[in-house]
Tab-separated table of N, CA and C in Angstrom:
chain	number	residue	atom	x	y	z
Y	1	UNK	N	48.356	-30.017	-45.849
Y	1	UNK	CA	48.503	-28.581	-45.718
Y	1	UNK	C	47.141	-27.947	-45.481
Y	2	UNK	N	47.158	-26.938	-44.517
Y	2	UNK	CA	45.826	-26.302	-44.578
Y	2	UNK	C	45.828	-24.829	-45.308
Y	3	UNK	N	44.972	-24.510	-45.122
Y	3	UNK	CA	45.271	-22.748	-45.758
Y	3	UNK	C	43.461	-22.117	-45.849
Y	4	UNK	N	43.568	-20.939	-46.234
Y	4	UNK	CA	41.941	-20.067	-46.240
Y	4	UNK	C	42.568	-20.030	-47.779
Y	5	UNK	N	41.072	-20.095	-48.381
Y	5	UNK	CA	40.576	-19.523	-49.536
Y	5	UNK	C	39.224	-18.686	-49.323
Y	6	UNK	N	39.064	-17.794	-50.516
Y	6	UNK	CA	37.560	-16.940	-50.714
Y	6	UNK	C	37.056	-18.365	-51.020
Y	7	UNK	N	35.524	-18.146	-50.141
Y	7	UNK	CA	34.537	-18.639	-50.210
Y	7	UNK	C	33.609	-19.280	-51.796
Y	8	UNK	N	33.848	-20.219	-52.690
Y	8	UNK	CA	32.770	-20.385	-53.805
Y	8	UNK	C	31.259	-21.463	-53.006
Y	9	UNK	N	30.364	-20.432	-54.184
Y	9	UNK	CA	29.086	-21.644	-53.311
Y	9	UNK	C	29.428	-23.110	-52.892
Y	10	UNK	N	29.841	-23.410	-54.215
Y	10	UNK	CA	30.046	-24.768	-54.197
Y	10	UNK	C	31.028	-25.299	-52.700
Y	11	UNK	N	31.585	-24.915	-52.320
Y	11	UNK	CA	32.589	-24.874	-51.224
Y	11	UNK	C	31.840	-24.876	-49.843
Y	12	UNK	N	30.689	-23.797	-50.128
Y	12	UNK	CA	29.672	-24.183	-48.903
Y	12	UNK	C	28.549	-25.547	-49.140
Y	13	UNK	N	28.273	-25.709	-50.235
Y	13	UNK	CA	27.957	-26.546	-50.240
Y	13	UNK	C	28.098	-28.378	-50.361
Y	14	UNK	N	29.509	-28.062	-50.164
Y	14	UNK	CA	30.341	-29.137	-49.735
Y	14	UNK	C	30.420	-29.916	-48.248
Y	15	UNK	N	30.443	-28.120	-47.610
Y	15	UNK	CA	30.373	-28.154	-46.412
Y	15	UNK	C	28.814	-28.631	-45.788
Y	16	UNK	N	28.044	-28.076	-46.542
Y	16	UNK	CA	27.020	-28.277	-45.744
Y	16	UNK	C	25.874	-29.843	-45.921
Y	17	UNK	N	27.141	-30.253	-46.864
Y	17	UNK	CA	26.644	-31.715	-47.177
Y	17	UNK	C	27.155	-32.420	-45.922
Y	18	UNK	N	28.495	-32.104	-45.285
Y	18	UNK	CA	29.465	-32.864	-44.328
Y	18	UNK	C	29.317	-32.064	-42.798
Y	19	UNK	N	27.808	-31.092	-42.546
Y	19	UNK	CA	28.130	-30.150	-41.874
Y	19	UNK	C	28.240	-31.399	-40.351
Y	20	UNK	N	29.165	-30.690	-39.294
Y	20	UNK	CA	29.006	-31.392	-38.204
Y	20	UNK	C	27.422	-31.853	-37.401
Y	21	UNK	N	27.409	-32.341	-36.212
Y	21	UNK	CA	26.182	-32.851	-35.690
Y	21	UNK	C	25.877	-31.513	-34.823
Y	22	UNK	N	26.656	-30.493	-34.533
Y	22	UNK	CA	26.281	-29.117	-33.320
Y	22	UNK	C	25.661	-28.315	-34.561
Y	23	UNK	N	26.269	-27.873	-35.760
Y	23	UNK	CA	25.684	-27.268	-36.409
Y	23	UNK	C	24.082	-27.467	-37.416
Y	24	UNK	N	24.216	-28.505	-37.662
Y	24	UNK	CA	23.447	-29.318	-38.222
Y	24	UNK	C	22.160	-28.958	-36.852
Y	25	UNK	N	22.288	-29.298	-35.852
Y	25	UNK	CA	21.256	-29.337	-34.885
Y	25	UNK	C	20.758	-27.402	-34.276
Y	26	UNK	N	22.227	-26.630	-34.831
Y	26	UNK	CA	21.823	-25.357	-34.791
Y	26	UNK	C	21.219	-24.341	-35.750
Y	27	UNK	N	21.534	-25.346	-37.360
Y	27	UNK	CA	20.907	-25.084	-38.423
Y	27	UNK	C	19.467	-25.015	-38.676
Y	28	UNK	N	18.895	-26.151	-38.162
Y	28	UNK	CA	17.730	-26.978	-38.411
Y	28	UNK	C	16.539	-26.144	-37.554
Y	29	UNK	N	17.277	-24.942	-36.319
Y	29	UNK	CA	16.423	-23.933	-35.631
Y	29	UNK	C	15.834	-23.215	-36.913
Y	30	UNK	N	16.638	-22.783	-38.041
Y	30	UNK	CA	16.554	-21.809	-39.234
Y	30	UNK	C	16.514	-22.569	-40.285
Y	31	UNK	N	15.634	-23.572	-40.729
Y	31	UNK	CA	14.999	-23.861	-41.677
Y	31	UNK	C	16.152	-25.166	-42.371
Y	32	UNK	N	17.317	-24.984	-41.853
Y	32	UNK	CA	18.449	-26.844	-42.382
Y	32	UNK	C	17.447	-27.455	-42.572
Y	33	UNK	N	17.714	-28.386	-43.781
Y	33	UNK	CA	17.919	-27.980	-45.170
Y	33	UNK	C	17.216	-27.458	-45.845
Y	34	UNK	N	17.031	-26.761	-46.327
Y	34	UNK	CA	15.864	-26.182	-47.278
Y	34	UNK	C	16.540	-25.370	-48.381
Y	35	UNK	N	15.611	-25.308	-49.025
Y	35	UNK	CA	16.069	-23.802	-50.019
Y	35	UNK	C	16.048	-22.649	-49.322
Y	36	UNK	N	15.473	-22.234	-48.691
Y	36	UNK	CA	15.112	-20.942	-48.148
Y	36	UNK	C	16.338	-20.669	-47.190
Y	37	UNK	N	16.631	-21.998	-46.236
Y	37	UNK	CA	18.029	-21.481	-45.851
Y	37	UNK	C	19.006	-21.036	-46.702
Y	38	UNK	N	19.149	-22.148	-48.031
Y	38	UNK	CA	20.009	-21.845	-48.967
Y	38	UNK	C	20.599	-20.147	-49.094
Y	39	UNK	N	19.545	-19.805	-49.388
Y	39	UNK	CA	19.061	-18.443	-50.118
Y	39	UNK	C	19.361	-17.413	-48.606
Y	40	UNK	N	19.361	-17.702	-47.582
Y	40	UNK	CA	19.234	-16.414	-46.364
Y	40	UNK	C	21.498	-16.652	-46.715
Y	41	UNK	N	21.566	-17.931	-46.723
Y	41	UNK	CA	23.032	-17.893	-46.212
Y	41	UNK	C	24.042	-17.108	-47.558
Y	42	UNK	N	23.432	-17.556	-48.427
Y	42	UNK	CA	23.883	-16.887	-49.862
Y	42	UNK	C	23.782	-15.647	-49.727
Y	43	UNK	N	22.506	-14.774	-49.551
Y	43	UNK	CA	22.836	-13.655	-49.475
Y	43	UNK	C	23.434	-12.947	-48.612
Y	44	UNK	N	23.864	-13.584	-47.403
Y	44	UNK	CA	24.944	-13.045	-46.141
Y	44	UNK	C	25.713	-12.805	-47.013
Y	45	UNK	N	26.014	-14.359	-47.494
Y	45	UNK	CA	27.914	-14.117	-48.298
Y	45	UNK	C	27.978	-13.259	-49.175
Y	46	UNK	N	26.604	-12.505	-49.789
Y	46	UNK	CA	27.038	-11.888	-50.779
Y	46	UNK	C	27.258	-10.829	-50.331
Y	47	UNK	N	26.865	-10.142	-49.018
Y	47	UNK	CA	26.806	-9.093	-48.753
Y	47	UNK	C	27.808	-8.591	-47.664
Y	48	UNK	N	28.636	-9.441	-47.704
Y	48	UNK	CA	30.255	-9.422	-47.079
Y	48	UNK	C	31.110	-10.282	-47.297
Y	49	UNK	N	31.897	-10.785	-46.691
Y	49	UNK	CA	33.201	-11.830	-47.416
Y	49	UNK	C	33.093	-13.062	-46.723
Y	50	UNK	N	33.277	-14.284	-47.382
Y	50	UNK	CA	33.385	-15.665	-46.984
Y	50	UNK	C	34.550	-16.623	-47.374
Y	51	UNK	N	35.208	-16.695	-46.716
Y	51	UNK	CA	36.557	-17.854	-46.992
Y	51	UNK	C	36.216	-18.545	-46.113
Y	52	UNK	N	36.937	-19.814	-46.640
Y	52	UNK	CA	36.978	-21.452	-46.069
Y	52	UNK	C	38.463	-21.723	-45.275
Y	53	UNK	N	38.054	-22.380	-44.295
Y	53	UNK	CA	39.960	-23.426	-44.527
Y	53	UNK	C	39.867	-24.504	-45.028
Y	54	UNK	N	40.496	-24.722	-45.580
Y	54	UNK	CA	40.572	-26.140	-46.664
Y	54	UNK	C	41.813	-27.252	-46.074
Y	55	UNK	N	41.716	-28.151	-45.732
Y	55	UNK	CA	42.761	-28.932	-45.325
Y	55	UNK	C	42.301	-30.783	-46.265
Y	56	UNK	N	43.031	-31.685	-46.393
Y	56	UNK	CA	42.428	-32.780	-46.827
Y	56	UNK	C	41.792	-32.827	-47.843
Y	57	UNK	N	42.285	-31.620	-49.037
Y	57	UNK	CA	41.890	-31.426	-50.037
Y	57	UNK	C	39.730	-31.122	-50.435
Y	58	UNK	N	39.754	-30.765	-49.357
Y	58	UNK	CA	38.068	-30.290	-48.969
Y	58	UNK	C	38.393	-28.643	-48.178
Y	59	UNK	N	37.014	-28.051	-48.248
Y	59	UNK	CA	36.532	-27.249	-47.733
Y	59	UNK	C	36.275	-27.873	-45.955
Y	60	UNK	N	36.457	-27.269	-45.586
Y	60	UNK	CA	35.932	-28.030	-44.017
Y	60	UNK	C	35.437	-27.135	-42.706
Y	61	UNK	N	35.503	-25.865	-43.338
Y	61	UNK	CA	35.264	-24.216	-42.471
Y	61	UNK	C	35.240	-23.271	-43.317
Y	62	UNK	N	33.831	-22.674	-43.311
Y	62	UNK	CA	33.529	-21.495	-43.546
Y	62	UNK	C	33.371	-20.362	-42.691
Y	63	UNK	N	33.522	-19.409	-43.456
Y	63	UNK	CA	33.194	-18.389	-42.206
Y	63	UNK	C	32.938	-16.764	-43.227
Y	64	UNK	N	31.666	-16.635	-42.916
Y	64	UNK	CA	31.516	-15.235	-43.607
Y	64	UNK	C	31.308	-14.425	-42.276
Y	65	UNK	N	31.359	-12.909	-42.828
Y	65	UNK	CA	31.416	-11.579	-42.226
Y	65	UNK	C	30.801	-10.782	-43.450
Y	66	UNK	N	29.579	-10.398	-42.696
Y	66	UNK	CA	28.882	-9.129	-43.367
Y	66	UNK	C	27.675	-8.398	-41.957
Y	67	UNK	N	27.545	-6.842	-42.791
Y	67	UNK	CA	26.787	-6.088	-42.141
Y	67	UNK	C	25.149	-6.580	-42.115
Y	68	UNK	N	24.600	-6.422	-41.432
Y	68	UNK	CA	23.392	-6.682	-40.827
Y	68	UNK	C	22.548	-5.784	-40.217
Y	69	UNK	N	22.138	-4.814	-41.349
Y	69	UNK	CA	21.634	-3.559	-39.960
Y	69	UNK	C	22.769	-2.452	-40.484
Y	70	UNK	N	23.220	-2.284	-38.606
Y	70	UNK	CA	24.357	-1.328	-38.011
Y	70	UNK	C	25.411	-2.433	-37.721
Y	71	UNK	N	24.869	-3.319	-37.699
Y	71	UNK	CA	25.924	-4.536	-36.903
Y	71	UNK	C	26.274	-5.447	-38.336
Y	72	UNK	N	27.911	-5.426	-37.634
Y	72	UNK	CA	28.547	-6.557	-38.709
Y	72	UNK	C	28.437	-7.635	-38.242
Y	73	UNK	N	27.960	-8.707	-38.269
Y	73	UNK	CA	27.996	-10.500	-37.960
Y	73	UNK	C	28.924	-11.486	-38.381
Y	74	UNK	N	28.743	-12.406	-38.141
Y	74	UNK	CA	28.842	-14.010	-38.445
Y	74	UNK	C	28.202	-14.656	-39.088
Y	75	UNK	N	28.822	-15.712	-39.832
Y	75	UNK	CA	27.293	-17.018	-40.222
Y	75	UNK	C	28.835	-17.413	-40.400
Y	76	UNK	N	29.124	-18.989	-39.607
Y	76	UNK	CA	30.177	-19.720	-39.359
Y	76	UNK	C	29.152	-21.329	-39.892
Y	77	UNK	N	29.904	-22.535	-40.340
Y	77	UNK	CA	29.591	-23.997	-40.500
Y	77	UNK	C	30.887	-24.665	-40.429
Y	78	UNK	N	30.799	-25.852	-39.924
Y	78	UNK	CA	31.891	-26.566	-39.328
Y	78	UNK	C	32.006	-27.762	-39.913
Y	79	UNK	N	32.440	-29.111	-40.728
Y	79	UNK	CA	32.623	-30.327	-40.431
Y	79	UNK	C	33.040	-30.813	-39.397
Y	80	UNK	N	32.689	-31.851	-39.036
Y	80	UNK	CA	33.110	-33.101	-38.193
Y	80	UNK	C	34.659	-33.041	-37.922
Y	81	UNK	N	34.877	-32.921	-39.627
Y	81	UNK	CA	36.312	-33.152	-39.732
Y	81	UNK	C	37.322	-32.187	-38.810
Y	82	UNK	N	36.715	-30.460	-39.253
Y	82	UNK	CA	37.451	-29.619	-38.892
Y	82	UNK	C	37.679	-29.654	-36.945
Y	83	UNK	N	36.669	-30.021	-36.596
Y	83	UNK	CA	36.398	-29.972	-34.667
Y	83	UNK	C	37.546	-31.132	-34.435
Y	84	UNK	N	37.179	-32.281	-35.839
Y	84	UNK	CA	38.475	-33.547	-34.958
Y	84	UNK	C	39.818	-33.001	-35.458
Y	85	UNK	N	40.241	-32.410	-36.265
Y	85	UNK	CA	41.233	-31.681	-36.434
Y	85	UNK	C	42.457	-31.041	-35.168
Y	86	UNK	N	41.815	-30.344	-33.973
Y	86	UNK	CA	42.498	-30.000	-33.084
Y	86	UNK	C	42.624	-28.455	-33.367
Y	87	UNK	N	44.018	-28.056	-32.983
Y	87	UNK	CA	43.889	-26.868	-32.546
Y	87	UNK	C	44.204	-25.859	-34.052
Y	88	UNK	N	44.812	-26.344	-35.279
Y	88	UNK	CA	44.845	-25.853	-36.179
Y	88	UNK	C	43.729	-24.894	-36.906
Y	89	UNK	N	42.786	-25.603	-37.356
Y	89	UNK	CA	41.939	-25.000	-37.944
Y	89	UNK	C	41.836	-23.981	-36.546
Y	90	UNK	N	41.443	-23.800	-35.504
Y	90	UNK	CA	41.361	-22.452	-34.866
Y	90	UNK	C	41.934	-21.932	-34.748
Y	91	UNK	N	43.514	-22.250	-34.701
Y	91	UNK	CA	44.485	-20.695	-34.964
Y	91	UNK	C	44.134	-19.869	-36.405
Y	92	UNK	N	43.757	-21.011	-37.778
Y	92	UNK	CA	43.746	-20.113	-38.678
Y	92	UNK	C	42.647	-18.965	-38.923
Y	93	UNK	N	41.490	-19.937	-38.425
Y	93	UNK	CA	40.127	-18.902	-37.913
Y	93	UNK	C	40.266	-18.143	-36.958
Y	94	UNK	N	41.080	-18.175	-35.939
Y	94	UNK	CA	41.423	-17.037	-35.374
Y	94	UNK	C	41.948	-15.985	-35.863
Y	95	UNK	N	43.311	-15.981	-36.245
Y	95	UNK	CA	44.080	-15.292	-37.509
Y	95	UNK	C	43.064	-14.496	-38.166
Y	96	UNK	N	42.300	-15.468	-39.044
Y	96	UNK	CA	41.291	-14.738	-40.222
Y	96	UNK	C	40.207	-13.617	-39.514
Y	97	UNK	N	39.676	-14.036	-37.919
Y	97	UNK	CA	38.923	-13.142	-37.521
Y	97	UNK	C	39.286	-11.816	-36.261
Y	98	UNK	N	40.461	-12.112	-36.611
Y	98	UNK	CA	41.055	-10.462	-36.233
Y	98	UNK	C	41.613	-9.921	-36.789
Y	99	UNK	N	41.540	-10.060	-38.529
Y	99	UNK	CA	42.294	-9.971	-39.793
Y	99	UNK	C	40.504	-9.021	-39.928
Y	100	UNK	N	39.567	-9.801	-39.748
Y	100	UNK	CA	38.305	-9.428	-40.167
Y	100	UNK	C	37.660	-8.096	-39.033
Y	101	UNK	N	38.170	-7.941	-38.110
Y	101	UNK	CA	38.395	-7.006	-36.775
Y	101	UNK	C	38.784	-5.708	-37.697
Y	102	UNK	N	40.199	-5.906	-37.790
Y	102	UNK	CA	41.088	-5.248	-38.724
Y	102	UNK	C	40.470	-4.043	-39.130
Y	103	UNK	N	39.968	-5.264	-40.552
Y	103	UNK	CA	38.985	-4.496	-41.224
Y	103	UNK	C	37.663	-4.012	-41.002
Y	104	UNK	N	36.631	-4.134	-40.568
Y	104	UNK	CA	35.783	-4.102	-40.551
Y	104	UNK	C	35.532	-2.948	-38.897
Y	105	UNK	N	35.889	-3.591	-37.887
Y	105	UNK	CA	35.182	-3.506	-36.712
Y	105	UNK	C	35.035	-4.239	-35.470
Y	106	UNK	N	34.155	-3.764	-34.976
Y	106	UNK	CA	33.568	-4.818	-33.697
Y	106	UNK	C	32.857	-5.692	-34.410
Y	107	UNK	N	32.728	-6.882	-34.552
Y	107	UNK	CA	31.618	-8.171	-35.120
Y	107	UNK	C	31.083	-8.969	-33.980
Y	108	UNK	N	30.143	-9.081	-33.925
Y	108	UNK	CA	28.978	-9.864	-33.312
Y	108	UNK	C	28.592	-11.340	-33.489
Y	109	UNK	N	28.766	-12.221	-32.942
Y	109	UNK	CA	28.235	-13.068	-33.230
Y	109	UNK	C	26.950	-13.620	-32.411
Y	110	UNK	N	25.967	-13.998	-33.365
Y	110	UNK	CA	24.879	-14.739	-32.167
Y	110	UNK	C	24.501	-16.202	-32.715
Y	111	UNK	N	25.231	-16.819	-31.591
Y	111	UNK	CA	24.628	-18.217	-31.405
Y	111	UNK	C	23.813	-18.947	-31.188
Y	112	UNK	N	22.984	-19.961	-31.691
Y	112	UNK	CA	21.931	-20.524	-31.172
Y	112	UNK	C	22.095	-22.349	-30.658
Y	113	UNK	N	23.637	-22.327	-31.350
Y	113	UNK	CA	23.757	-23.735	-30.420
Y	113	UNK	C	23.893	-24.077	-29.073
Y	114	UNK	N	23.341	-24.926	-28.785
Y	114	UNK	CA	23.296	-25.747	-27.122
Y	114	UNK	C	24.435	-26.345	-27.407
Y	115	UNK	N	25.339	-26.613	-27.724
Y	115	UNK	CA	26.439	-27.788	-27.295
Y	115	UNK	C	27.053	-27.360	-26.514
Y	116	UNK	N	27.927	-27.970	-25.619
Y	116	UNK	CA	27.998	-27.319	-24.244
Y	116	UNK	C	29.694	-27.365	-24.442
Y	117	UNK	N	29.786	-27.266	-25.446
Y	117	UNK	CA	31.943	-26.474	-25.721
Y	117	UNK	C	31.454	-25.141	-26.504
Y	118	UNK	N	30.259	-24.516	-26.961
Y	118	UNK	CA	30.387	-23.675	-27.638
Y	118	UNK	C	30.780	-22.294	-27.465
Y	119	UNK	N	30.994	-21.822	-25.874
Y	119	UNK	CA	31.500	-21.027	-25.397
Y	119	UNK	C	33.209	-21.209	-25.290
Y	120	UNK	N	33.661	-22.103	-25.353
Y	120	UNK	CA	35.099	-22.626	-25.252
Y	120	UNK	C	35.688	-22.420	-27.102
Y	121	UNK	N	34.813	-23.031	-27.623
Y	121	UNK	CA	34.926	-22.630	-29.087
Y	121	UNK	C	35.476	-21.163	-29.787
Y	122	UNK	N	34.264	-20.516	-29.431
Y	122	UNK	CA	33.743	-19.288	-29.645
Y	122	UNK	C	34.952	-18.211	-29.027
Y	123	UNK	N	35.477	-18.624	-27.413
Y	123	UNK	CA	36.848	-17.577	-27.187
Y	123	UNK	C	37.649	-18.109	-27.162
Y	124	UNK	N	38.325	-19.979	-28.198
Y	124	UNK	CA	39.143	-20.113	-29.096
Y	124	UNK	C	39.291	-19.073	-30.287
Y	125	UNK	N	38.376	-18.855	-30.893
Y	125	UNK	CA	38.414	-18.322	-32.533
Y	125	UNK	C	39.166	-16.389	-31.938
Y	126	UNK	N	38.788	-16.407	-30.586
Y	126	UNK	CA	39.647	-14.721	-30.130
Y	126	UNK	C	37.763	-14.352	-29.865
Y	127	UNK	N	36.406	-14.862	-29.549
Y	127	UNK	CA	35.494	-13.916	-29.270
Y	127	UNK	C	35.314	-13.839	-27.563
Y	128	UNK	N	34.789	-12.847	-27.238
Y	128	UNK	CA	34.538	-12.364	-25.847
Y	128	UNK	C	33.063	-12.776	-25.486
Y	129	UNK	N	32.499	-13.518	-24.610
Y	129	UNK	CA	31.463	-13.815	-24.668
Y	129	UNK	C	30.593	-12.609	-23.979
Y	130	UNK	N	29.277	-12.450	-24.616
Y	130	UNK	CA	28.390	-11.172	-23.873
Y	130	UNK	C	27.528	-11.916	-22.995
Y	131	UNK	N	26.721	-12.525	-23.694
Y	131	UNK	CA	25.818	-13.293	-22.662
Y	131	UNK	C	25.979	-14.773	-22.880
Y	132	UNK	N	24.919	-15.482	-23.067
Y	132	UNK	CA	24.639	-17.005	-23.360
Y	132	UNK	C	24.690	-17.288	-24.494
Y	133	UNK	N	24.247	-16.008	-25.551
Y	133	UNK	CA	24.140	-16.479	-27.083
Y	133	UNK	C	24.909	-15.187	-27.722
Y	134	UNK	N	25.628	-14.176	-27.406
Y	134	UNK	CA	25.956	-13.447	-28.381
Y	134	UNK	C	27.609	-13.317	-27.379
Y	135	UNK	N	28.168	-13.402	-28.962
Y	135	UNK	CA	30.020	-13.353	-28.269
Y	135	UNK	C	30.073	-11.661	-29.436
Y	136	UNK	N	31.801	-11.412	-28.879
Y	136	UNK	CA	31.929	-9.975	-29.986
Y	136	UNK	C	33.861	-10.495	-30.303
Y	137	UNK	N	33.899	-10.178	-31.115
Y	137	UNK	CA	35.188	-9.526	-31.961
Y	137	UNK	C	35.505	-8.598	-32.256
Y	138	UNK	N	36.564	-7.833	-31.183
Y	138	UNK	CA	36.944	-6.817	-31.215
Y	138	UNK	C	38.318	-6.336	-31.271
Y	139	UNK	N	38.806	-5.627	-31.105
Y	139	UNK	CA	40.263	-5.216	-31.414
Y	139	UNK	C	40.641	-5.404	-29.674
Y	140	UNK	N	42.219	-5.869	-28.992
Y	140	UNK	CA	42.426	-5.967	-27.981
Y	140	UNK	C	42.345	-4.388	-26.959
């Protein structure tokens, strides 16, 4: 069974023990692993909302939404697991991020991975791409 839960640290840090090889390589631009990343991603989550999908009795997708500025964002992490998964986990992250539309707004995301599905990804989950690195979530 899969399903979203609210976000506990521990849950990201589950994840980010198992994070995939795209993120992991998009992490590591912003300090993966360190404390200091620790600490930038913690205080995202604290400063807006973070749920997981959980399938296989693990955490395996996170995904917070908070303000930044004027602008509401992203900070997304992936397992291995969740990408070999298929199309599930992205309907539910889809779901969750026009649930997060909803509420919130237009959201922004900016990317810094090179993997070359991350645009295919990105307007799976429902985002509109702007340029090369920033997609949006918006209401239709």
């Amino acid at each position: 069974m899969m399903d979203l839960r609210v976000a506990m640290w521990a849950d990201i840090e589950s994840i980010l023990d198992r994070i995939s090889d795209q993120h992991r390589a998009e992490y590591e631009k912003i300090g993966f692993p360190s404390e200091g990343f620790n600490l930038r991603l913690l205080h995202f989550m604290m400063a807006g909302d973070t749920h997981c999908i959980w399938f296989d009795g693990k955490p395996q997708c996170f995904m917070s939404v908070a303000p930044v500025g004027d602008v509401v964002t992203t900070w997304v992490g992936v397992t291995k697991e969740c990408f070999d998964k298929g199309i599930g986990p992205l309907r539910l992250g889809r779901r969750h991020m026009a649930d997060a539309v909803r509420r919130r707004g237009k959201i922004t995301s900016y990317v810094a991975s090179e993997h070359p599905k991350v645009a295919q990804w990105m307007k799976l989950l429902g985002a509109r791409q702007i340029d090369a690195t920033v997609f949006e979530f918006a209401c239709p």
